[in-house]
mmCIF file of C-alpha atoms in Angstrom:
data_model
loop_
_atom_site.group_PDB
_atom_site.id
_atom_site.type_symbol
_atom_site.label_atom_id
_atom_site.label_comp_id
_atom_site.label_asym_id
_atom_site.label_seq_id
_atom_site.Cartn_x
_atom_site.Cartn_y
_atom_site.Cartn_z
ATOM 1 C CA UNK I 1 125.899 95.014 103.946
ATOM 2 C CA UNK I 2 122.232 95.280 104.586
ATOM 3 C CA UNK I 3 121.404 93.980 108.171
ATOM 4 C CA UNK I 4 117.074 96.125 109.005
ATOM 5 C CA UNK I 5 114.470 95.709 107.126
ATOM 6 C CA UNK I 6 111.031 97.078 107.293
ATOM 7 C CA UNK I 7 108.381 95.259 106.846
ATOM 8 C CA UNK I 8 104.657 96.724 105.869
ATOM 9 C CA UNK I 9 101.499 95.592 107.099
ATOM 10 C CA UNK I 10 98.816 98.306 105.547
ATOM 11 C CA UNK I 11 95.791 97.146 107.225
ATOM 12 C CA UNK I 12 93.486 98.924 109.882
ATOM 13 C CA UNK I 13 90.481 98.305 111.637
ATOM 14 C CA UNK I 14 89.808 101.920 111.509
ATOM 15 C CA UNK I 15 91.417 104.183 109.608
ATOM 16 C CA UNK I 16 92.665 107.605 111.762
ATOM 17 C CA UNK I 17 92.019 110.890 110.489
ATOM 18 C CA UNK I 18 95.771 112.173 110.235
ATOM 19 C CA UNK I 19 97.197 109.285 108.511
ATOM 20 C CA UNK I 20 98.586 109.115 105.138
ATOM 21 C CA UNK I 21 100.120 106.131 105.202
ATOM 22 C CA UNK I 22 99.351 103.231 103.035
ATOM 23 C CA UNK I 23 96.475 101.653 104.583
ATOM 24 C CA UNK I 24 93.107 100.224 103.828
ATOM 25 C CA UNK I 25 90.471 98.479 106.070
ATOM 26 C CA UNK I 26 90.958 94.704 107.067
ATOM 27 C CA UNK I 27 90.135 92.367 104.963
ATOM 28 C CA UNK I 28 90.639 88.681 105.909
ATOM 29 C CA UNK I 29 90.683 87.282 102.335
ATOM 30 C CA UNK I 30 92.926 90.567 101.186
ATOM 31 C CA UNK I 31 94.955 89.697 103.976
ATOM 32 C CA UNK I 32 95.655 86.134 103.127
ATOM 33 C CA UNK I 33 96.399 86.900 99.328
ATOM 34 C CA UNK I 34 98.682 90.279 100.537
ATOM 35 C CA UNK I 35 100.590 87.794 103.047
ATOM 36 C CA UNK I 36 101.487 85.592 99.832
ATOM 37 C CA UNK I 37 102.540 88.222 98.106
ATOM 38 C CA UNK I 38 104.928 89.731 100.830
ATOM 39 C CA UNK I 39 106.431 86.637 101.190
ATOM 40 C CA UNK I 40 107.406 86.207 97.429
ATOM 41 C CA UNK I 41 108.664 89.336 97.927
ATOM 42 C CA UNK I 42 111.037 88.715 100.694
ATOM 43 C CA UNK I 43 111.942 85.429 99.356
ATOM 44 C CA UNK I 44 113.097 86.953 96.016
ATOM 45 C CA UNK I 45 115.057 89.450 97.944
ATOM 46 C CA UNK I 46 116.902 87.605 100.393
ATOM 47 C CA UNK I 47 115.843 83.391 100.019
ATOM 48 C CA UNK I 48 115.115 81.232 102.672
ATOM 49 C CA UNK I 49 118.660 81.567 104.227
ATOM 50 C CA UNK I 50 118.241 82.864 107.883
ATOM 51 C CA UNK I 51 119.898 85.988 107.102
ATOM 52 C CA UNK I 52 121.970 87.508 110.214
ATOM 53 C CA UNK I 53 120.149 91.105 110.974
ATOM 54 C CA UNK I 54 120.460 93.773 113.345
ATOM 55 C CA UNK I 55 117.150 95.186 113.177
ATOM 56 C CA UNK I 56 113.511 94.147 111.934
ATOM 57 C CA UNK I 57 110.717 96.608 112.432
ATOM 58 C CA UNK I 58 107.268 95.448 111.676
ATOM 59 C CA UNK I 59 104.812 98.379 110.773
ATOM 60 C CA UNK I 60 101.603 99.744 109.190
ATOM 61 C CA UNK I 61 98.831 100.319 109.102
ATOM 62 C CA UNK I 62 98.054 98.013 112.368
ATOM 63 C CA UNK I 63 100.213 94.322 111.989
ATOM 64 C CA UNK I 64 98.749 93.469 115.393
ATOM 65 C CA UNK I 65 94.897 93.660 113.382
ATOM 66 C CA UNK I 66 95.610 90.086 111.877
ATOM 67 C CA UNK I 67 94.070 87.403 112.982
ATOM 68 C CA UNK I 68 95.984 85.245 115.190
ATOM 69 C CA UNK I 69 96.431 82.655 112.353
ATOM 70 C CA UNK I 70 97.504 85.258 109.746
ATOM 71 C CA UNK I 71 99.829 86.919 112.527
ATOM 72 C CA UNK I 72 101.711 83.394 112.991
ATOM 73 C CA UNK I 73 101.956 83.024 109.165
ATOM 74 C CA UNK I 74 103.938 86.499 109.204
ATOM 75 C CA UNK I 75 106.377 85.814 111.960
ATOM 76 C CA UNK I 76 106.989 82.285 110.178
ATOM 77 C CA UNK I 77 107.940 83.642 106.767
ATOM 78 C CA UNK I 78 110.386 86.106 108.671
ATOM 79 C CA UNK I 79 111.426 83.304 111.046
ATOM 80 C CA UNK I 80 112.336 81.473 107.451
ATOM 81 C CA UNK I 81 114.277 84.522 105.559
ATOM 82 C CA UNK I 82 115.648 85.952 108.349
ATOM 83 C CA UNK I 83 117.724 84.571 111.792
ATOM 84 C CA UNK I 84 115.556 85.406 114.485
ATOM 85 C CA UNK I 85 117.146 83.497 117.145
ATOM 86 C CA UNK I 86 119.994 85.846 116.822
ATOM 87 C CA UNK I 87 120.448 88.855 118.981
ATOM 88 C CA UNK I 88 118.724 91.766 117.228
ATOM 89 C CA UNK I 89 116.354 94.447 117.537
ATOM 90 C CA UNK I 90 113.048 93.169 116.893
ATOM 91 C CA UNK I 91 109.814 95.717 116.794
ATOM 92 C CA UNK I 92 106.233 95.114 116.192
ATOM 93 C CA UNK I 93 104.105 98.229 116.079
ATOM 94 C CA UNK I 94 100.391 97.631 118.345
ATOM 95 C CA UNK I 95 97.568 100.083 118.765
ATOM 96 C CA UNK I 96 95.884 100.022 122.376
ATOM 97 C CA UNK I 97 92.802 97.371 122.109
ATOM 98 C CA UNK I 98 93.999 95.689 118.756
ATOM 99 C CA UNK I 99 95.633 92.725 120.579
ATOM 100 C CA UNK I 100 95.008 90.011 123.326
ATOM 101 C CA UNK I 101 97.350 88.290 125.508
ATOM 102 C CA UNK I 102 97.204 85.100 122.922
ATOM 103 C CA UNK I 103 98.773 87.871 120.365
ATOM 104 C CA UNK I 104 101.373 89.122 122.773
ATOM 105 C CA UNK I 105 102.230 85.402 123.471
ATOM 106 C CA UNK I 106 102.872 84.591 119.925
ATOM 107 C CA UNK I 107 105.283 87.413 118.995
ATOM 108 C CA UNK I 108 107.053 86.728 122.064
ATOM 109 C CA UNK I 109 107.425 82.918 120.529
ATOM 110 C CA UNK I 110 109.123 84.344 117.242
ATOM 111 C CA UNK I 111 111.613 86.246 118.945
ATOM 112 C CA UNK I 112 109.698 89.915 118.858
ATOM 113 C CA UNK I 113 110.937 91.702 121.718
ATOM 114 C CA UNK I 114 109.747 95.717 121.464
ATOM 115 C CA UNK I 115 106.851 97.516 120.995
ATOM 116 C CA UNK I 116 105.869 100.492 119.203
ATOM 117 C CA UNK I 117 102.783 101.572 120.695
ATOM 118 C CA UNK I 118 100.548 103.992 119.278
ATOM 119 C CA UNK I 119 98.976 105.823 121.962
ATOM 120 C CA UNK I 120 98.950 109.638 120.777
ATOM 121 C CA UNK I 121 97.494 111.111 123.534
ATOM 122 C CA UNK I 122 96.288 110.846 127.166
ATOM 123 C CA UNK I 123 92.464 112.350 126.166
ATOM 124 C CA UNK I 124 89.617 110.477 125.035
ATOM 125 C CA UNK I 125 88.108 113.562 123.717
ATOM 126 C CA UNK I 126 91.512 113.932 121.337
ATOM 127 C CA UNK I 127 91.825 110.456 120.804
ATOM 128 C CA UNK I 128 87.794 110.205 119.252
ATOM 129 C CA UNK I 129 88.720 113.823 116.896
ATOM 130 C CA UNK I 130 91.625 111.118 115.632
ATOM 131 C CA UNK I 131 89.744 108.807 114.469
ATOM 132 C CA UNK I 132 91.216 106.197 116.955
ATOM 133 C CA UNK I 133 89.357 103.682 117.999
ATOM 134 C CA UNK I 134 91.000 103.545 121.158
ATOM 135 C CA UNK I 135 90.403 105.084 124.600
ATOM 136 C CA UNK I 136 92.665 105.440 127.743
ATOM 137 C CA UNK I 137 91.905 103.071 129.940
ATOM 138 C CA UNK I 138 92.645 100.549 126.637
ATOM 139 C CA UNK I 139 96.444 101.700 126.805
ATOM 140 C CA UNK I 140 96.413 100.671 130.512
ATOM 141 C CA UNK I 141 94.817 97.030 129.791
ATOM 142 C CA UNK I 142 97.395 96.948 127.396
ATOM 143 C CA UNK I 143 100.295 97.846 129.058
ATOM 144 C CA UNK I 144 99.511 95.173 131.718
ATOM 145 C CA UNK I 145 98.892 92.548 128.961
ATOM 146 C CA UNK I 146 102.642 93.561 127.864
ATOM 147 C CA UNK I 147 103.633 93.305 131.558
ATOM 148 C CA UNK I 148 102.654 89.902 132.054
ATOM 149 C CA UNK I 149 104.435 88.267 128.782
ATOM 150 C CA UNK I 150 107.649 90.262 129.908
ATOM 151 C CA UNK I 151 108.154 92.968 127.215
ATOM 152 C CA UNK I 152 109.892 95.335 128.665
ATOM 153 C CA UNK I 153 111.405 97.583 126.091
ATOM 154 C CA UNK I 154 107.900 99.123 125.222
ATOM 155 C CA UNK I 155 107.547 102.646 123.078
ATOM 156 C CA UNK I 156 105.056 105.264 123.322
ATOM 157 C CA UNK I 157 104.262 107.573 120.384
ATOM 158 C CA UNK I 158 102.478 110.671 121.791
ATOM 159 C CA UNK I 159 101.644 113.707 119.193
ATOM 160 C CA UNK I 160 101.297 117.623 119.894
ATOM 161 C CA UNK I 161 99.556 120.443 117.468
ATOM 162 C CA UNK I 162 96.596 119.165 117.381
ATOM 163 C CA UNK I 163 93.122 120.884 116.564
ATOM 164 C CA UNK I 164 91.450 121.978 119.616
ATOM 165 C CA UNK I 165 95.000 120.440 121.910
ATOM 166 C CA UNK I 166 96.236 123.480 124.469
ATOM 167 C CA UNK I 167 99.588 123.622 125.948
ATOM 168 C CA UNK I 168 98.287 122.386 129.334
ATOM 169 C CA UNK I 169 96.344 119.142 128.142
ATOM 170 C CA UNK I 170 99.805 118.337 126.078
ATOM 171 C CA UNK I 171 101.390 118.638 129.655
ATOM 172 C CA UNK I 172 99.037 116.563 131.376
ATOM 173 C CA UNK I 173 99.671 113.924 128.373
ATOM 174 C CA UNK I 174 103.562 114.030 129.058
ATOM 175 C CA UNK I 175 103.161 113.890 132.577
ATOM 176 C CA UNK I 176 100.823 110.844 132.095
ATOM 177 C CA UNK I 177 103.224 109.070 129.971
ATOM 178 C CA UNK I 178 106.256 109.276 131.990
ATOM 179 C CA UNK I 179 104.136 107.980 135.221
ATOM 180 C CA UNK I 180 104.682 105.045 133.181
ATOM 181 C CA UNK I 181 108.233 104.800 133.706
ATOM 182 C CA UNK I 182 108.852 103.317 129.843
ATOM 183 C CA UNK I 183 112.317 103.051 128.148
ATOM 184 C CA UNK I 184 111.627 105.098 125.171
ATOM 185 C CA UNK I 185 109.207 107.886 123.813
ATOM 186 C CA UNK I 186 108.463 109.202 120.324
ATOM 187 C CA UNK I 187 106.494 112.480 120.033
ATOM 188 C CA UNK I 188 105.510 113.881 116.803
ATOM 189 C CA UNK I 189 104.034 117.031 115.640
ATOM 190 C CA UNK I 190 100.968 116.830 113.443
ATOM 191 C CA UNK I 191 101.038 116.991 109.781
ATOM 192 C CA UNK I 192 98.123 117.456 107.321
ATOM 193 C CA UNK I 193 99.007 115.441 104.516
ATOM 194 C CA UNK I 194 97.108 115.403 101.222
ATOM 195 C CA UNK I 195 93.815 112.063 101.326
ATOM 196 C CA UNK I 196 93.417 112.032 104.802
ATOM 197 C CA UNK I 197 90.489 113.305 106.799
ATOM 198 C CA UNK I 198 91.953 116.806 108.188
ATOM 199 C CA UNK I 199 93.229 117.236 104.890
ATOM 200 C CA UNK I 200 89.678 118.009 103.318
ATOM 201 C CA UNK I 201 88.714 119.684 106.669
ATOM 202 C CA UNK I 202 91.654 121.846 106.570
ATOM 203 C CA UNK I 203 90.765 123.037 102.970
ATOM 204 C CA UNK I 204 87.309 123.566 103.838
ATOM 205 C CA UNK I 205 88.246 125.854 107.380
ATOM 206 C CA UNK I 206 86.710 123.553 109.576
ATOM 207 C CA UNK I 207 90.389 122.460 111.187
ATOM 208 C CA UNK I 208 92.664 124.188 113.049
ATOM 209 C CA UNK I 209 95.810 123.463 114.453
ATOM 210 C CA UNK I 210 97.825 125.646 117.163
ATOM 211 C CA UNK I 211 99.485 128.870 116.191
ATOM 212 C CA UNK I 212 103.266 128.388 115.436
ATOM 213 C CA UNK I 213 104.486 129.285 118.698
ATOM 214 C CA UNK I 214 101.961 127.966 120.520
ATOM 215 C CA UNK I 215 103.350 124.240 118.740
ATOM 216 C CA UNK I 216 107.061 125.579 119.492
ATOM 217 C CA UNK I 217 106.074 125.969 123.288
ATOM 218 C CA UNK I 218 104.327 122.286 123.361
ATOM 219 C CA UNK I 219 107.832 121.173 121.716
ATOM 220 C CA UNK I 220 109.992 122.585 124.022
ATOM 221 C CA UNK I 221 108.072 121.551 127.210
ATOM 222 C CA UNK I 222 108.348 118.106 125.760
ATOM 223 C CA UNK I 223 112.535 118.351 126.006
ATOM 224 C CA UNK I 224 112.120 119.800 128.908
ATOM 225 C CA UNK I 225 109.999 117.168 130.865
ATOM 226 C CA UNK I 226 111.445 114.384 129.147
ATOM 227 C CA UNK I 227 115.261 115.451 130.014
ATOM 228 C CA UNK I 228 114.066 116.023 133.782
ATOM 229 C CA UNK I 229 112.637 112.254 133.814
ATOM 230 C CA UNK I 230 116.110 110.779 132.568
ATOM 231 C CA UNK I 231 114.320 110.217 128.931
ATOM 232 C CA UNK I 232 117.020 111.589 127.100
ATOM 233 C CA UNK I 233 117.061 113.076 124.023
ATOM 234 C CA UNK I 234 118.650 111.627 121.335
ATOM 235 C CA UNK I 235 116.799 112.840 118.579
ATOM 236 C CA UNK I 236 114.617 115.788 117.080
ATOM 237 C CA UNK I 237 111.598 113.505 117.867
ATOM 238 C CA UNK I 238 112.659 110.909 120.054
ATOM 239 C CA UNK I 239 113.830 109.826 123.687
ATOM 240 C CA UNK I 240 114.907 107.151 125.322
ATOM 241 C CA UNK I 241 116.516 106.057 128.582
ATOM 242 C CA UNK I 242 120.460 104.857 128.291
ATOM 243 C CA UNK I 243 120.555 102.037 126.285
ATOM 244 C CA UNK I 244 117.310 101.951 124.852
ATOM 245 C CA UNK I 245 117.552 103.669 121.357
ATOM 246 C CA UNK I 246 115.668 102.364 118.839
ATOM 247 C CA UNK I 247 118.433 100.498 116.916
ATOM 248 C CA UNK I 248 116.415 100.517 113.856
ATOM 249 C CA UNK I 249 115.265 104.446 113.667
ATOM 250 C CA UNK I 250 118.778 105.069 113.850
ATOM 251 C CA UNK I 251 119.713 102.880 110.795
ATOM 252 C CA UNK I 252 117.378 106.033 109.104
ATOM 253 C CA UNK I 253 119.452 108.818 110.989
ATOM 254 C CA UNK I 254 122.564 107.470 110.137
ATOM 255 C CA UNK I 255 121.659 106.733 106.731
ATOM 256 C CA UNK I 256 122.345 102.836 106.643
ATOM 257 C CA UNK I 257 121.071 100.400 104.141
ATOM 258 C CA UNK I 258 117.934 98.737 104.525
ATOM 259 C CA UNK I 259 115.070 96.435 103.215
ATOM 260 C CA UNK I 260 111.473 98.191 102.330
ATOM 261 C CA UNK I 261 108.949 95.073 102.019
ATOM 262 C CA UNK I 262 105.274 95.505 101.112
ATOM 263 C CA UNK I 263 102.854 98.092 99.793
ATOM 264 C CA UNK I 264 104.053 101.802 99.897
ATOM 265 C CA UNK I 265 107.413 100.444 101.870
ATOM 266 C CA UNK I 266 110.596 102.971 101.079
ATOM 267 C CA UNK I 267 113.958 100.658 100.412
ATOM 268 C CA UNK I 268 118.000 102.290 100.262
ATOM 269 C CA UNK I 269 119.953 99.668 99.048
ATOM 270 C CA UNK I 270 123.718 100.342 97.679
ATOM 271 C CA UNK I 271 123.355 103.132 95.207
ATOM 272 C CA UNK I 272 119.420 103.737 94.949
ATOM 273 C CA UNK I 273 116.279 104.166 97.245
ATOM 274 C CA UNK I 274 113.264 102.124 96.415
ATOM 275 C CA UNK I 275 109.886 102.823 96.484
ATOM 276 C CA UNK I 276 107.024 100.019 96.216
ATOM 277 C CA UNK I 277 103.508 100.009 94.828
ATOM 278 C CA UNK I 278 101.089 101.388 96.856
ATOM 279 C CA UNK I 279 97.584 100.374 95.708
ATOM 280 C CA UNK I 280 96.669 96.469 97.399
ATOM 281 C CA UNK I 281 95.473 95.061 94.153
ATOM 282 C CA UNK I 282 98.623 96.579 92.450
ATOM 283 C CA UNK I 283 101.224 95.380 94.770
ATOM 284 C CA UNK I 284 100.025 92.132 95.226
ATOM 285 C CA UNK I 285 99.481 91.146 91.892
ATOM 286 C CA UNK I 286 103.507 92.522 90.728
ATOM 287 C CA UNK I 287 104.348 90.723 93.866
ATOM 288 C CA UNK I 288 102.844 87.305 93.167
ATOM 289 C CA UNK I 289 104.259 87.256 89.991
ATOM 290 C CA UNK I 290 107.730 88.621 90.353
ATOM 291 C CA UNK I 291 108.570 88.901 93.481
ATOM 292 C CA UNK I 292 109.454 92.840 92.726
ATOM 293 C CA UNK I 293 106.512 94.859 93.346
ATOM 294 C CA UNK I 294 108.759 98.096 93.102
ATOM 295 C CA UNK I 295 107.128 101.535 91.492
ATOM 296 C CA UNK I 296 110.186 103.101 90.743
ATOM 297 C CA UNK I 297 113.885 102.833 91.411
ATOM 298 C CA UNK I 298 115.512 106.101 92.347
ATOM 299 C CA UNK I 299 119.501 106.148 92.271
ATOM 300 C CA UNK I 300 121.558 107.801 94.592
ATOM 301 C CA UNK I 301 124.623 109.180 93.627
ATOM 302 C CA UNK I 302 127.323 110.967 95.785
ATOM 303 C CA UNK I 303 125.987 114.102 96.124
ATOM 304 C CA UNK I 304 122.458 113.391 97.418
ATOM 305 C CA UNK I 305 124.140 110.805 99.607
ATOM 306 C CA UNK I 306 126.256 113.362 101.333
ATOM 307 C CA UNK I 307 123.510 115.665 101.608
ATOM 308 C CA UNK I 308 121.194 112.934 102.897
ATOM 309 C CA UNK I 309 124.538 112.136 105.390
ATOM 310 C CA UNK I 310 123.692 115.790 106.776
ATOM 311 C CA UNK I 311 119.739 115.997 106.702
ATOM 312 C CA UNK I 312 119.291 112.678 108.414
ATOM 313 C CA UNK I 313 122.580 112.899 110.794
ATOM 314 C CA UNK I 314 121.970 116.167 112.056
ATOM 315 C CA UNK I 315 118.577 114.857 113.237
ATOM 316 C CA UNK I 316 120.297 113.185 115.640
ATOM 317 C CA UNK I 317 121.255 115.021 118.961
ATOM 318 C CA UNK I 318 124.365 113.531 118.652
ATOM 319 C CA UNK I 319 125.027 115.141 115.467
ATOM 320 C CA UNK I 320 126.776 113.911 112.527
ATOM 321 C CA UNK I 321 130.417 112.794 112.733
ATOM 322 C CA UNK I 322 133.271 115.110 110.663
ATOM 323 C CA UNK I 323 135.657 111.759 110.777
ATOM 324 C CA UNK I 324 133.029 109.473 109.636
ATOM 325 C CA UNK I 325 131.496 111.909 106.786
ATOM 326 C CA UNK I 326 135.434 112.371 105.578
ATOM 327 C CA UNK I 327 135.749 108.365 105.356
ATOM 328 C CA UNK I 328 132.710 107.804 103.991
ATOM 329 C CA UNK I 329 133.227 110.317 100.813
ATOM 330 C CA UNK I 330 136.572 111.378 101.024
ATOM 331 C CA UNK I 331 135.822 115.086 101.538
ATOM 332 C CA UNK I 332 135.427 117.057 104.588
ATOM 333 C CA UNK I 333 132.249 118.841 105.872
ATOM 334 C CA UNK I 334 134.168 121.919 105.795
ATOM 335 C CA UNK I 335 135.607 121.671 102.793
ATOM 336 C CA UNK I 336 131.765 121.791 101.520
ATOM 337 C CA UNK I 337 129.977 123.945 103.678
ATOM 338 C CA UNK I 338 132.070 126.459 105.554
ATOM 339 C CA UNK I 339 129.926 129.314 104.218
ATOM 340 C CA UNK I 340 127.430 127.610 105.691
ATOM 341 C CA UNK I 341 128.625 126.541 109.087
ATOM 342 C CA UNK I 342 129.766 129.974 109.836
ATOM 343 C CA UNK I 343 126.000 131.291 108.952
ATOM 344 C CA UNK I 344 124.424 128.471 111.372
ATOM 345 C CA UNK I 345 126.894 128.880 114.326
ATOM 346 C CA UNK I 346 126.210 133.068 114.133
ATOM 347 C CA UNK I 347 122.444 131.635 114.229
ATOM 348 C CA UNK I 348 123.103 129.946 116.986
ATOM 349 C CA UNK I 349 121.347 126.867 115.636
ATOM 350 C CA UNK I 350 124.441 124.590 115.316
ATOM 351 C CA UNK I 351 127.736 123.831 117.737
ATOM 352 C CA UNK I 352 130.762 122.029 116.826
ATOM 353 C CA UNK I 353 132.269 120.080 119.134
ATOM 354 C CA UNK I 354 133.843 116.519 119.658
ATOM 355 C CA UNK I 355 134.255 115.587 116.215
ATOM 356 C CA UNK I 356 130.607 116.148 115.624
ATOM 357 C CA UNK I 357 128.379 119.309 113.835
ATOM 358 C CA UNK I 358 125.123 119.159 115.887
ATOM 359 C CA UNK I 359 121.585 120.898 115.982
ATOM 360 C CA UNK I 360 121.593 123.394 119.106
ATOM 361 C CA UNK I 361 118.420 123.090 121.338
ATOM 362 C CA UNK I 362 117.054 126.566 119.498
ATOM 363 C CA UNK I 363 118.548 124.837 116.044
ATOM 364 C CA UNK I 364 115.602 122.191 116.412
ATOM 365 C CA UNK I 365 113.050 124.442 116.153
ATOM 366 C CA UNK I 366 114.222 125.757 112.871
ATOM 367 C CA UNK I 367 115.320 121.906 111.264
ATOM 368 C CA UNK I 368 114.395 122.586 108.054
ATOM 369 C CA UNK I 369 116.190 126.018 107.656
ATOM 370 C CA UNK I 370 119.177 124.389 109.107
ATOM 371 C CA UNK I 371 118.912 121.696 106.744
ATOM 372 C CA UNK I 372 118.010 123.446 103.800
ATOM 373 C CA UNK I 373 121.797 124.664 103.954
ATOM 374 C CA UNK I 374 123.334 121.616 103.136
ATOM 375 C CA UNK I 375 122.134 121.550 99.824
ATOM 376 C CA UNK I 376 125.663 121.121 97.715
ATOM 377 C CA UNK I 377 125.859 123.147 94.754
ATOM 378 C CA UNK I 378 127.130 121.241 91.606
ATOM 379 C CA UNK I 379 130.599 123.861 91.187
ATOM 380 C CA UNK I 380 131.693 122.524 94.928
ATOM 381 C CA UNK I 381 131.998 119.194 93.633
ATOM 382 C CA UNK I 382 133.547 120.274 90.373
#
């Protein structure tokens, strides 16, 4: 059964310089016509029924860069094809300074009820060599804006190993943060990703991230800090006090089924992942006219889904389960990979322990060795 969706909104009022997302610049009449679209496409999924979910995350791109009229149209079409009123998680990502309190008061209408804010850092100099077209002080307006219409279960992203960022100013940014006393933080290392702004600086020399270890020291200060602050860690990238998980990351972690609506948006549905088109004219013409605006259809067949069971589980802290991976594919992990567990545990970068196979603190700085491992040659399965 397939209780989250996703839901893309791919438009920016500025477009940062790390992003490769699918985004493109605001457009009011692109907007109207992409809304349109979106909603033939969620309508052809899943009707006008008030489907029962158990997670909706609303992303981009910037939703919150609609204009109030467009924003209502959005939360109406999922009010209409999905049961809102029910107890679920609900999650609209907001950039500082891209909202006012007449925004806030409308998602709180439609049943929204967390954020996912983007602040990235605590620096104005670091925020402008973004590209964001926030400051500081706009994530403190904010905050009180989100105050006074009573969200509460708020998220900060934060990001590390960045050009020009030393350890200390990535300290004074977590220290910063938790002064906030917020239920959950997400902290990300940088990426350069091909077509986006550091990209073609990188090539060119002109960009320079922190050494390796100097990004391995900013990561483990962040567990530190965060575990000291009773932000625990539940995953490589994320924290969260008790009872604050994001309910719809971990649908990803514990590889779940869920919706993928809009341009660019990434779908796993029984048996296949999908992956929509990403270019706006593209998508919203295939949308408009057949409610299926899908690039390509990739199936999933037992092997990749066990292998995805131990990429994406062992992301968690938490670990992935050895009773629930033997009754989801009626093998057990060590039937599969007791080569390999032996190699990790003399690493050091796994434990076993209460029915789970977990990432040890050193094991997350090496994730994708560890995970590299649990590639399943075709003979085991023979």
């Amino acid at each position: 059964m397939i209780t989250s969706a996703y839901i893309h909104i791919p438009f920016c009022h500025q477009i940062c310089h790390y992003c490769d997302f699918t985004k493109f610049f605001y457009n009011p009449e692109l907007a109207d016509q992409y809304l349109e679209a979106l909603e033939n496409e969620i309508v052809t999924a899943v009707g006008k029924q008030k489907k029962p979910m158990k997670t909706i995350f609303v992303g981009g791109g910037t939703p919150t860069a609609l204009s109030y009229e467009q924003l209502e149209r959005l939360l109406k079409m999922i009010a209409e094809s999905f049961d809102v009123d029910a107890p679920l998680e609900y999650t609209f990502e907001a950039n500082p300074g891209e909202f006012d309190e007449k925004k806030l008061a409308l998602l709180k209408e439609y049943g929204v009820n967390r954020i996912s804010f983007g602040v990235q850092v605590f620096d104005d100099e670091l925020l402008e060599k973004l590209g964001r077209n926030h400051r500081v002080q706009d994530v403190y307006d904010s905050l009180r804006l989100f105050e006074k219409q009573q969200f509460d279960n708020v998220s900060v992203d934060l990001m590390y190993g960045l050009p020009g960022q030393t350890y200390d100013q990535f300290k004074k940014t977590i220290d910063e943060a938790l002064q906030l006393g917020l239920p959950h933080y997400s902290s990300y290392s940088l990426q350069i990703e091909p077509k986006t702004v550091f990209y073609l600086r990188h090539k060119k020399g002109k960009l320079h991230k922190p050494v390796e270890e100097e990004e391995a020291n900013m990561y483990e200060l962040l567990m530190s800090e965060m575990n000291k602050s009773g932000v625990y860690q539940y995953e490589i990238s994320n924290f969260a006090k008790p009872g604050y998980e994001s309910k719809h990351n971990l649908t990803y972690w514990n590889n779940d089924y869920y919706y993928g609506f809009g341009a660019g948006a990434h779908g796993y549905l029984p048996g296949e992942r999908t992956v929509n088109i990403k270019p706006l004219n593209q998508y919203t013409k295939k949308a408009k006219e057949t409610g299926v605006p899908q690039l390509y259809v990739e199936p999933v067949h037992h092997k990749e889904e066990m292998e995805e069971q131990m990429f994406l589980g062992l992301r968690k802290v938490k670990g992935v389960s050895l009773d629930e991976f033997q009754r989801r594919f009626g093998r057990s992990i060590h039937s599969l990979y007791s080569g390999e567990l032996d190699y990790l545990k003399r690493k050091n970068w796994i434990t076993e322990a209460e029915d789970h196979i977990a990432l040890t603190p050193q094991g997350r700085l090496f994730g994708n060795e560890v995970f590299a491992q649990f590639l399943i040659e075709d003979e085991k399965l023979q």
